[in-house]
Tab-separated table of C-alpha atoms in Angstrom:
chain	number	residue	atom	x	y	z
Q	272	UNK	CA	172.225	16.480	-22.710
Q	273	UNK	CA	172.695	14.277	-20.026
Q	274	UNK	CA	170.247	10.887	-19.523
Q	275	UNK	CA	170.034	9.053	-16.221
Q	276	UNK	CA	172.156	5.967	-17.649
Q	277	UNK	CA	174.640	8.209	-18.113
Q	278	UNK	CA	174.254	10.116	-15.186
Q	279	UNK	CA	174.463	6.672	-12.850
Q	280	UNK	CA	177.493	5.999	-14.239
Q	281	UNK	CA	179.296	9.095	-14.063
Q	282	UNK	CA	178.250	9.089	-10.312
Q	283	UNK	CA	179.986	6.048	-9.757
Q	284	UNK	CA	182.880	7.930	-10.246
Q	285	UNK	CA	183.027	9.755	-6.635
Q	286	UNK	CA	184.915	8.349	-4.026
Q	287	UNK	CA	185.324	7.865	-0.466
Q	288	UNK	CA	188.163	5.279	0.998
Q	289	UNK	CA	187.420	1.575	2.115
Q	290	UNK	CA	188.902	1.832	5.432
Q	291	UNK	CA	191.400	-1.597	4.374
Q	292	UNK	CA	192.475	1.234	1.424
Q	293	UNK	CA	193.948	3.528	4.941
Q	294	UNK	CA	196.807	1.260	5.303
Q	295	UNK	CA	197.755	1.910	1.191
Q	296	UNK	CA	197.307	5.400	1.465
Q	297	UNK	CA	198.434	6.434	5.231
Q	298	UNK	CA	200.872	4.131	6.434
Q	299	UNK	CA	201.591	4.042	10.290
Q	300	UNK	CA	198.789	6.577	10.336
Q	301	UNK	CA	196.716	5.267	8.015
Q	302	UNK	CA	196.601	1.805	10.129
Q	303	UNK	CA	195.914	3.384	13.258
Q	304	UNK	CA	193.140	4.934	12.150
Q	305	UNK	CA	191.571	2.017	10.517
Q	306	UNK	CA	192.245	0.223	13.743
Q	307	UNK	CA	190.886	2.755	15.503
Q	308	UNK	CA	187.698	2.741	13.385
Q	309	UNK	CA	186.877	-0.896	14.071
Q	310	UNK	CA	187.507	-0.366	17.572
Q	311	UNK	CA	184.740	2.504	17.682
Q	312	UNK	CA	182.388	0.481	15.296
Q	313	UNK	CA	182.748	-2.644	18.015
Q	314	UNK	CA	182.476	-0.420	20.342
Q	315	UNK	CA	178.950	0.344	19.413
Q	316	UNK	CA	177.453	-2.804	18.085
Q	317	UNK	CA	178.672	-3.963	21.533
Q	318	UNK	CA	176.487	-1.692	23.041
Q	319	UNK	CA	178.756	1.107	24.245
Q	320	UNK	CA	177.244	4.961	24.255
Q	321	UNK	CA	180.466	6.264	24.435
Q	322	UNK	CA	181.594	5.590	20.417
Q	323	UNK	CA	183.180	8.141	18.761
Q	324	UNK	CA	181.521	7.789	15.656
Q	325	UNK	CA	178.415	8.260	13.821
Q	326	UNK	CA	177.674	6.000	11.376
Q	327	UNK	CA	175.441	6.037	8.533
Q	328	UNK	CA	173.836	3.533	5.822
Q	329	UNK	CA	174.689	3.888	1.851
Q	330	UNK	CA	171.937	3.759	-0.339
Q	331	UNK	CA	172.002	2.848	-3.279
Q	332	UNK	CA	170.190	5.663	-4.668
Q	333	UNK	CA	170.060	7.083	-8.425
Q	334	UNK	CA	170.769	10.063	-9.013
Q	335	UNK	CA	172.563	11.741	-6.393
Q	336	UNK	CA	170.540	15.014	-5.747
Q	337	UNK	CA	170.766	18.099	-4.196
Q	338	UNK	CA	168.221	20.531	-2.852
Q	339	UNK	CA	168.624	24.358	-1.447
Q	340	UNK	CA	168.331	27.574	-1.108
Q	341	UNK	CA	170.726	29.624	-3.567
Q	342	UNK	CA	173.117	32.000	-1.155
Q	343	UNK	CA	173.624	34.534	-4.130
Q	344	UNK	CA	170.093	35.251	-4.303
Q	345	UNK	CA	167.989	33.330	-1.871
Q	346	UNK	CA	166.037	31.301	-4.160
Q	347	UNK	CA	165.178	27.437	-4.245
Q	348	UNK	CA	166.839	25.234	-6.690
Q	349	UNK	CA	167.912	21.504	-7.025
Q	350	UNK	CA	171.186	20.124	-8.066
Q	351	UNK	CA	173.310	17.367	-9.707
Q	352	UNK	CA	176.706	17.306	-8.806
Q	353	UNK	CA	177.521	20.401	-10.877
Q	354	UNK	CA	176.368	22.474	-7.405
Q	355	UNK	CA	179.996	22.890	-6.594
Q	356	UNK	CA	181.770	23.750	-10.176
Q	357	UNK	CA	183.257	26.548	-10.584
Q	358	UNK	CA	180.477	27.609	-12.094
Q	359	UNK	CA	177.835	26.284	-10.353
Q	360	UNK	CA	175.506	24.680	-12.199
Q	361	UNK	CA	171.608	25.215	-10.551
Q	362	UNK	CA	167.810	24.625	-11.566
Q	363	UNK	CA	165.110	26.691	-10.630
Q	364	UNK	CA	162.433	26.029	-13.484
Q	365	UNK	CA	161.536	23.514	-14.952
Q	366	UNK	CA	163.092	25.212	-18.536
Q	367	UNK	CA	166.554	24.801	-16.778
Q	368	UNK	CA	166.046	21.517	-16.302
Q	369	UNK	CA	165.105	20.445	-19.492
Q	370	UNK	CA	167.726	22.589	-21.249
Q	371	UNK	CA	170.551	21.046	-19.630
Q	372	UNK	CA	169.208	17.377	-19.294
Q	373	UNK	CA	166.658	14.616	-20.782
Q	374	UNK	CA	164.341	11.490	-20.764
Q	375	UNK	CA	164.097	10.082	-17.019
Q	376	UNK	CA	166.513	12.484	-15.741
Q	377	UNK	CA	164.697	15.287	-16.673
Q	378	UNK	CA	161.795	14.102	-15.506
Q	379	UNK	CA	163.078	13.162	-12.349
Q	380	UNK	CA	164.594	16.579	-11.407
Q	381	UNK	CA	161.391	18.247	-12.326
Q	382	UNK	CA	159.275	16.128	-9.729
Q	383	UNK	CA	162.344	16.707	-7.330
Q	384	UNK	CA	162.404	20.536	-8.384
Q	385	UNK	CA	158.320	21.022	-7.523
Q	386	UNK	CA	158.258	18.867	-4.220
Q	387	UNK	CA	161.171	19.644	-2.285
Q	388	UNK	CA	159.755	23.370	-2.370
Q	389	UNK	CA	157.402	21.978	-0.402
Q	390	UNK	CA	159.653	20.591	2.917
Q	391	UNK	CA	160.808	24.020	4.057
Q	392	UNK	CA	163.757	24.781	3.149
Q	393	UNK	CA	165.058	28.385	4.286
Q	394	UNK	CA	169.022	27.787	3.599
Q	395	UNK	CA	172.246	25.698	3.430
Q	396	UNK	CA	172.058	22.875	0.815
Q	397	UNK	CA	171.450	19.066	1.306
Q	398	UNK	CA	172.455	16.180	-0.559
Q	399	UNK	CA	170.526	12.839	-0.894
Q	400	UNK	CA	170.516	9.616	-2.923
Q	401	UNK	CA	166.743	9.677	-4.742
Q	402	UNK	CA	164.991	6.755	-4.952
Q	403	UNK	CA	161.786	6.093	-6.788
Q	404	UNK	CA	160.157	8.815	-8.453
Q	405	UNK	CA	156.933	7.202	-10.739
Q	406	UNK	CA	158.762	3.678	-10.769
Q	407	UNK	CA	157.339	1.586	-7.514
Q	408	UNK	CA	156.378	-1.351	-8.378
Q	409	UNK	CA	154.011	-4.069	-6.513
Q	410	UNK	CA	155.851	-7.311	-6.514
Q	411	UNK	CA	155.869	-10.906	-5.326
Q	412	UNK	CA	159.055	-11.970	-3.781
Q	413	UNK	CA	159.437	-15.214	-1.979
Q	414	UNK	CA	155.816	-15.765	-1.921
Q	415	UNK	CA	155.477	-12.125	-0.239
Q	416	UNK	CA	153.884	-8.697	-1.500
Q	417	UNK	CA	156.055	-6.008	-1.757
Q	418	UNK	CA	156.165	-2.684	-2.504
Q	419	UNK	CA	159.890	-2.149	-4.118
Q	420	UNK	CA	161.819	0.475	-5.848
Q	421	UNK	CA	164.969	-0.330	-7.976
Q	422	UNK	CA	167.079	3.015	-8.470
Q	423	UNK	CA	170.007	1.431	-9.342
Q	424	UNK	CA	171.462	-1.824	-8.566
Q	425	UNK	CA	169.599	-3.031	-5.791
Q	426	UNK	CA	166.248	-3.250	-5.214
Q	427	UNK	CA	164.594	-2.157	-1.707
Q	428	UNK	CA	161.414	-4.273	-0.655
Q	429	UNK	CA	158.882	-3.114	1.880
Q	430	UNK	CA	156.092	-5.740	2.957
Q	431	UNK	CA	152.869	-3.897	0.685
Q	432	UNK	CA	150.134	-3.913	4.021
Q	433	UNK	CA	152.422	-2.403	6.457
Q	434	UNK	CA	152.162	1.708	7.059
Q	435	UNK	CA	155.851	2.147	5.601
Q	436	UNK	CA	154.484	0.511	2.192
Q	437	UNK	CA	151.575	2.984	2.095
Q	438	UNK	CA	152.957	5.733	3.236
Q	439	UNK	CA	155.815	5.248	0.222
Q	440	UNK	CA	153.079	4.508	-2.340
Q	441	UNK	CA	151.345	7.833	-1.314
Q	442	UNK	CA	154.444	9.713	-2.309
Q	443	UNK	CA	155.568	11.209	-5.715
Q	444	UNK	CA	159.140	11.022	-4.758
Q	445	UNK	CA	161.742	9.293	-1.843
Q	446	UNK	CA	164.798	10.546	-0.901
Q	447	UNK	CA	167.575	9.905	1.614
Q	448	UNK	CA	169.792	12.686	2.905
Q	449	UNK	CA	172.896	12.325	4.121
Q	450	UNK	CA	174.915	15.550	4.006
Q	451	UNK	CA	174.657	19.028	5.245
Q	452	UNK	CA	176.045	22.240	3.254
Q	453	UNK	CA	176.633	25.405	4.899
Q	454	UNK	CA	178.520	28.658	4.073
Q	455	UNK	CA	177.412	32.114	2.165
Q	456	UNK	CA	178.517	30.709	-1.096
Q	457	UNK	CA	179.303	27.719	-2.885
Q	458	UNK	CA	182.624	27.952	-3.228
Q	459	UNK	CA	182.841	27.879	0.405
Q	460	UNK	CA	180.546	25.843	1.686
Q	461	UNK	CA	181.544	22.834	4.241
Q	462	UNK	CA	180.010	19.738	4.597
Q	463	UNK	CA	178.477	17.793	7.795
Q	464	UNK	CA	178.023	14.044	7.367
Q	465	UNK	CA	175.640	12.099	9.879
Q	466	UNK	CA	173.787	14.823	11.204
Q	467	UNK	CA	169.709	14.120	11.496
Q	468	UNK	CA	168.044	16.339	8.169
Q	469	UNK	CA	164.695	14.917	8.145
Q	470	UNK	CA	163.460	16.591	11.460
Q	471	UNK	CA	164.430	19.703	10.397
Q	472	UNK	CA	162.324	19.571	7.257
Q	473	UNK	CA	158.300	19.730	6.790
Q	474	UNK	CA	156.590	16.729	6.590
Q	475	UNK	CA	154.441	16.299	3.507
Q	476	UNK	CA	152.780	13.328	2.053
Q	477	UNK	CA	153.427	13.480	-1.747
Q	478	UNK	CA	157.465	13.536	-0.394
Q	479	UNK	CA	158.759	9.919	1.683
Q	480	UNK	CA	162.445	10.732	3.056
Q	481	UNK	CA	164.724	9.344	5.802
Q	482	UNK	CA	167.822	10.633	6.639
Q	483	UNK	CA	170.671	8.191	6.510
Q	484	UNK	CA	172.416	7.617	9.941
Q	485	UNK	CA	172.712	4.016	11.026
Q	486	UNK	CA	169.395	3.032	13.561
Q	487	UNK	CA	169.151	-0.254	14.750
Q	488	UNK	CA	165.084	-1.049	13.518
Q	489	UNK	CA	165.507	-4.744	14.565
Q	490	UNK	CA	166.762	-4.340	18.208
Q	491	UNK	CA	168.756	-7.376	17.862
Q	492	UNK	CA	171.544	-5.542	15.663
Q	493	UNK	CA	174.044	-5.812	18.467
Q	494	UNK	CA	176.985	-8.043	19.544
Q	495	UNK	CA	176.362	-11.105	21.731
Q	496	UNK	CA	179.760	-11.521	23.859
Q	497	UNK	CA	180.450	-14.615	21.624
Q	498	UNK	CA	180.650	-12.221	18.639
Q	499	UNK	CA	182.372	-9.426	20.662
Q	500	UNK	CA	185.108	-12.059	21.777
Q	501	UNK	CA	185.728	-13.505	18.033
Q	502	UNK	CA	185.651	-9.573	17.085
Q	503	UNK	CA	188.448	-8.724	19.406
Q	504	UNK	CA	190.420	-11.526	18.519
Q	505	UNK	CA	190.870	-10.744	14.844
Q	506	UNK	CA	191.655	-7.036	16.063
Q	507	UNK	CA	194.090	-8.480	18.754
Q	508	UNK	CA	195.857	-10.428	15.080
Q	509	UNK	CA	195.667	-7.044	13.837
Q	510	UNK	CA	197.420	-5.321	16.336
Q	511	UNK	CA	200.171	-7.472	16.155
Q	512	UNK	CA	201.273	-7.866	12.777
Q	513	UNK	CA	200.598	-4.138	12.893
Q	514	UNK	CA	203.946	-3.752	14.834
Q	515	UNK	CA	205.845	-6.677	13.084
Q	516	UNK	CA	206.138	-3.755	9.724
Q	517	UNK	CA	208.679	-0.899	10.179
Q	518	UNK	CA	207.522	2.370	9.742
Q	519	UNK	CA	209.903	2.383	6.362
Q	520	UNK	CA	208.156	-0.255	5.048
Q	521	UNK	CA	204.454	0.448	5.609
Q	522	UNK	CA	205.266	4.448	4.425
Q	523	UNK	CA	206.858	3.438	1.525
Q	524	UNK	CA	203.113	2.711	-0.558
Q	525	UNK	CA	201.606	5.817	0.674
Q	526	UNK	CA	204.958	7.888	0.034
Q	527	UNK	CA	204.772	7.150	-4.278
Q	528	UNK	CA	202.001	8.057	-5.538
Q	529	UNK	CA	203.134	5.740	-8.287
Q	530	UNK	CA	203.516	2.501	-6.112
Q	531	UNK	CA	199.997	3.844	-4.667
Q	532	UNK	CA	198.348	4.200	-7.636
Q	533	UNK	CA	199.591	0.531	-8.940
Q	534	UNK	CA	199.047	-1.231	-5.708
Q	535	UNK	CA	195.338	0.062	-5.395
Q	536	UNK	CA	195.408	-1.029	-9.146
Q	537	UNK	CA	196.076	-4.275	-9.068
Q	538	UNK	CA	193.990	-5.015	-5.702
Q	539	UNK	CA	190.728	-4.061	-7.392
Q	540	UNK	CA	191.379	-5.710	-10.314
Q	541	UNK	CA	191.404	-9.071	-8.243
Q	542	UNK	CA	188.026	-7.493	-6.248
Q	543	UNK	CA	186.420	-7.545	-9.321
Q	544	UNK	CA	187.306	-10.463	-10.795
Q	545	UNK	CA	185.776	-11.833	-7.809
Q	546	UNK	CA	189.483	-12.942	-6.407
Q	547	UNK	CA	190.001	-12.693	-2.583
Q	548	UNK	CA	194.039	-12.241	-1.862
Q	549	UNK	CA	194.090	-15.739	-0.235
Q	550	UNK	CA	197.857	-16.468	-0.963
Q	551	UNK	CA	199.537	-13.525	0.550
Q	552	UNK	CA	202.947	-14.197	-1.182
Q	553	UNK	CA	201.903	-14.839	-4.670
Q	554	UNK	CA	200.089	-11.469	-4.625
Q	555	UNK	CA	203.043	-9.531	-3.744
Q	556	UNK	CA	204.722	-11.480	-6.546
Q	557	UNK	CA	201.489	-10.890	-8.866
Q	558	UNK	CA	202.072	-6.867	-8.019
Q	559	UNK	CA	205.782	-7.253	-8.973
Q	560	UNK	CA	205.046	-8.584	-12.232
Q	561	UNK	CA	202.111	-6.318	-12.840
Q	562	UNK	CA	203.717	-2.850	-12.807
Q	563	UNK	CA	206.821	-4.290	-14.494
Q	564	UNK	CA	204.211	-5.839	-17.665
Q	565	UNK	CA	202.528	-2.214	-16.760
Q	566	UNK	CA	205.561	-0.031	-17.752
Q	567	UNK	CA	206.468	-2.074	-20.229
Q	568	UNK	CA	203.366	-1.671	-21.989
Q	569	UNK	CA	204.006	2.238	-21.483
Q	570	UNK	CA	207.583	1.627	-22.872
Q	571	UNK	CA	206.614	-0.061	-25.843
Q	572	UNK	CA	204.174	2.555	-26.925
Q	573	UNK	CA	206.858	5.088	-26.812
Q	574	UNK	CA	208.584	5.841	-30.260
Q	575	UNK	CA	211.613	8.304	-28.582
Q	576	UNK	CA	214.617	6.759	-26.458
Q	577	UNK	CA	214.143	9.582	-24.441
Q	578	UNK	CA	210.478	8.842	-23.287
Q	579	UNK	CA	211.484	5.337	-23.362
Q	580	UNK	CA	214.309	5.765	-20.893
Q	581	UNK	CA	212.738	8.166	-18.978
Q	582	UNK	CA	210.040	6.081	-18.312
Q	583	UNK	CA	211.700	3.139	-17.526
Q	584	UNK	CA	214.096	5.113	-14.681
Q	585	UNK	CA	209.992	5.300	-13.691
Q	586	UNK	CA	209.289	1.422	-13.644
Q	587	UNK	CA	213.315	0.869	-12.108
Q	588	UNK	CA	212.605	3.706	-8.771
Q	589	UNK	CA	208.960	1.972	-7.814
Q	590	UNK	CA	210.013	-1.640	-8.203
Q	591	UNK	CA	213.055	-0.474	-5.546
Q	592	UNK	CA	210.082	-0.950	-3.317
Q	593	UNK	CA	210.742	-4.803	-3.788
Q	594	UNK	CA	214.466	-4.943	-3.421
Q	595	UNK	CA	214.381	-2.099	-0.580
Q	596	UNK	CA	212.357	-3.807	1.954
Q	597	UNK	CA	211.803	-7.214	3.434
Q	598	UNK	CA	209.780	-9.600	1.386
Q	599	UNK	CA	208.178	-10.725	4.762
Q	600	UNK	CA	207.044	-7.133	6.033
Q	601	UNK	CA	205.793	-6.826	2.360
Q	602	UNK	CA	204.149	-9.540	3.142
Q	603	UNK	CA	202.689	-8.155	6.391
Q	604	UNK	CA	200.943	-4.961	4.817
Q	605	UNK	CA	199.339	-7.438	2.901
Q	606	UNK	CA	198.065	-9.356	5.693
Q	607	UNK	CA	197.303	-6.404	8.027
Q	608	UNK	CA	194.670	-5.241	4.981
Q	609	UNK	CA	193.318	-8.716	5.180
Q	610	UNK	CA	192.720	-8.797	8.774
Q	611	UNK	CA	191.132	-5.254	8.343
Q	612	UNK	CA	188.418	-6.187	6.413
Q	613	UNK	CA	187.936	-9.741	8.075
Q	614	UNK	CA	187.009	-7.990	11.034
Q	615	UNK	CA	184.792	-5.340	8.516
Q	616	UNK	CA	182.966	-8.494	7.754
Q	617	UNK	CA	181.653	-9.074	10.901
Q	618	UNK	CA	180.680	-5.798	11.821
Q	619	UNK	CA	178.690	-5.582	8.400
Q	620	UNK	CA	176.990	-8.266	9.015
Q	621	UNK	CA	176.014	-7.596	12.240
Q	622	UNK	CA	174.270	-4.040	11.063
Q	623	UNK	CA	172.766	-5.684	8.041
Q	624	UNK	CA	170.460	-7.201	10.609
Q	625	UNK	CA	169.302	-3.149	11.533
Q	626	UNK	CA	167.503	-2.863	8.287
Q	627	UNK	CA	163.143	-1.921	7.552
Q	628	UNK	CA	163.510	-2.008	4.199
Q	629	UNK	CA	164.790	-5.921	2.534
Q	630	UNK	CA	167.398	-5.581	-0.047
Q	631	UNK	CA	167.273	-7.742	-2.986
Q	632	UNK	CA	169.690	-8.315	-6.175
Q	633	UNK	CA	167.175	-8.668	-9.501
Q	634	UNK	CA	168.245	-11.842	-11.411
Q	635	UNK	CA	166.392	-13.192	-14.741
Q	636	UNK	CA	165.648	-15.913	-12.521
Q	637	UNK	CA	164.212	-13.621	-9.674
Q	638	UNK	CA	165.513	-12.020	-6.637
Q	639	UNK	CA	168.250	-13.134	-4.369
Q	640	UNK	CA	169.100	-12.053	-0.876
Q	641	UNK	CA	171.870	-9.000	-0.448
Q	642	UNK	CA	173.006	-6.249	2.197
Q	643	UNK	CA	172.745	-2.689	2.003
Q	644	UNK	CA	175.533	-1.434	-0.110
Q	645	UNK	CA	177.498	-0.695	2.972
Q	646	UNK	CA	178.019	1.999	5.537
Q	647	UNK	CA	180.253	4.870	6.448
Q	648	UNK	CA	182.066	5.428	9.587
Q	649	UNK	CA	182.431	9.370	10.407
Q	650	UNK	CA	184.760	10.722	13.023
Q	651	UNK	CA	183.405	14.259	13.930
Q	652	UNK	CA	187.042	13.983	17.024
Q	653	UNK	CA	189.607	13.678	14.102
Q	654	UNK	CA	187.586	14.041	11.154
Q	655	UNK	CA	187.826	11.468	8.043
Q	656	UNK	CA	185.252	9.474	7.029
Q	657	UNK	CA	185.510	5.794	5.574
Q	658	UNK	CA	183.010	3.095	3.758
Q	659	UNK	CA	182.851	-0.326	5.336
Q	660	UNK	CA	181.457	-2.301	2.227
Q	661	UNK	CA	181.908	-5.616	0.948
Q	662	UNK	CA	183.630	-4.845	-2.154
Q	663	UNK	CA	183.556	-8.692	-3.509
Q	664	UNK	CA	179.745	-8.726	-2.912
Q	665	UNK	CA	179.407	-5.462	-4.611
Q	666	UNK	CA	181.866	-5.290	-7.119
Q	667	UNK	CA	180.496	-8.380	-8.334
Q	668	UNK	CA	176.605	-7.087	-8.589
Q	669	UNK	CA	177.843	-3.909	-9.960
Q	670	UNK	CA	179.519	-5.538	-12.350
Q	671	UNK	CA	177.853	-8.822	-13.271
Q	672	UNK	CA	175.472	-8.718	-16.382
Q	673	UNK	CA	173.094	-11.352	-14.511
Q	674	UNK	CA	172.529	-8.844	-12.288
Q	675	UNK	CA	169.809	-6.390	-13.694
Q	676	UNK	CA	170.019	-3.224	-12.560
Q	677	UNK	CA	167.552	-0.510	-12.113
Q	678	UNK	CA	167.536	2.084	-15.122
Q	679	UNK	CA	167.804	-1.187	-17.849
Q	680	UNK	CA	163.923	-1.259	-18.764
């Protein structure tokens, strides 16, 4: 059976691209569309109705849940991420449930199971992060009341005598939905990201839900011209070292899936360890050294001359990535990722300021300050979808054991 500890961590395994990952994994392409991205998102905190892009808020919800009409035989069911197996793994009772899971999890997708039969659904599927369940809590923070919830690593804080507080204490379960599924079976079912769910649904007390595209609560979420100047410079640096790389050059990552898989390696490695690539040309000769101490490592565990050889014609071919192409244009990629998520920086701040709902990191020593765990850019023109997080800030509350996280009672 599965538990919810368990379950939270497995979830962390899905993935979606940091848009600073595009120029690792597209090249030329890859770049421009990043670029393009931060255009759109300035575009839009600047004011501009004509963005291309809808944007929406991550939540750092626990589990990730799933709620819908069955197409092979029309009836209601919710869903972990099993949904879309090959077998496709459903609950309609609350027997399935418990045959298939446990302790909170269970009892989680059994409150999920008998309320969201109540909002109205009549087909397609949707998928949300869930929230709080029969865990709000009334807590001081600051000197202020809150009502919070904590479904995973940070905690949400609503002021306790406002009529978002009591309207989420009057509810047996909150959920955000940010995805659409449609088709006549799962297997072929598409997804629509940033569409509005929540009007199409019933409204009923014992249920609190939002949808999860990006609304600016504050009114003050927007770029001053200072910030839209300082914005457009950074994209202006961008630009240009953009076209200082040759085509070659910035291709070559995204062309090896083994140089791909080792660069992206070693650059969350340092985001974890809380390291931002500061010196440009010691990374690139940290990344050298890595996948050569990498392969060897794979070499030594070898016990033919065979593997051994073969495997080191491996190590020889993506290290040709360092003798093939200009230390300086190396260099560059490096740089252009850097400038990428500079200017991410400032647009994440700026829509940080959009928020209802405080966000707070637990501590032994009480609550600190944070963001929301990021956003996602969606371009419904050329399709793709990207997060805009701040992977240090993240990476190091996800990771940190002074950061207490939600399912640690």
């Amino acid at each position: 059976m599965l538990n919810l500890k368990a379950y939270i961590a497995e979830e962390k395994n899905t993935h979606m691209e940091h848009i600073e990952d595009l120029v690792f994994n597209g090249g030329v392409e890859g770049t421009r569309q990043a670029i393009f991205f931060l255009r759109d998102l300035r575009d839009m905190l600047a004011g501009h109705t004509a963005s291309k892009i809808t944007t929406t808020v991550k939540w750092d919800g626990a589990p990730a849940i799933f709620a819908g009409i069955d197409p092979t035989d029309g009836k209601f069911f919710v869903a972990k991420k099993g949904v879309f197996n090959k077998n496709p793994k459903v609950y309609k009772t609350p027997a399935e449930v418990d045959a298939d899971t446990d302790g909170d999890l269970a009892t989680k997708l059994k409150i999920a199971l008998a309320e969201f039969k109540k909002l109205g659904i009549t087909k397609g599927v949707y998928q949300g992060d869930l929230m709080f369940t029969d865990d709000l809590k009334t807590e001081m923070i600051n000197g202020e009341k809150f009502t919070t919830f904590h479904p995973n690593t940070i905690v949400y804080a609503v002021p306790f005598d406002t009529p978002l507080a009591r309207n989420i204490r009057k509810a047996k379960i909150g959920v955000v939905w940010h995805t659409t599924y449609t088709g006549s079976s799962f297997e072929t079912m598409t997804a629509s990201f940033g569409k509005s769910i929540v009007q199409h649904m019933k409204k009923v007390p014992s249920v609190w839900m939002d949808d999860a595209n990006y609304k600016d609560y504050s009114g003050v979420a927007t770029f001053t011209a200072a910030e839209t100047t300082e914005l457009n410079g950074i994209l202006s640096q961008l630009g240009s070292k953009f076209k200082t790389i040759s085509a070659p050059t910035l291709n070559a990552i995204s062309n090896d899936p083994d140089l791909l898989m080792a660069v992206k390696t070693f650059n969350n490695s340092k985001i974890k360890a809380n390291e931002p690539i500061e010196n440009i040309s010691a990374h690139v000769t940290g990344l050298f050294n890595y996948i050569y101490d990498k392969y060897q490592k794979e070499i030594d565990k070898l016990k033919t001359e065979k593997g051994k050889s073969g495997k080191e014609d491996t190590r020889k071919r993506v290290l040709k990535f360092f003798t093939d192409h200009d230390k300086k244009e190396i260099e560059g990629i490096f740089e252009v990722a850097n400038l990428i998520a500079t200017a991410k920086s400032i647009i994440i701040a700026k829509m940080n300021q959009a928020g209802h709902i405080s966000t707070f990191l637990k501590t032994a020593d009480g609550f600190k300050i944070t963001g929301v765990e990021g956003f996602v850019a969606i371009d419904h023109l050329k399709g793709g979808a990207v997060k805009i997080v701040d992977r240090m800030e993240f990476s190091k509350a996800n990771f940190s054991p002074e950061i207490i996280k939600g399912w640690q009672r």
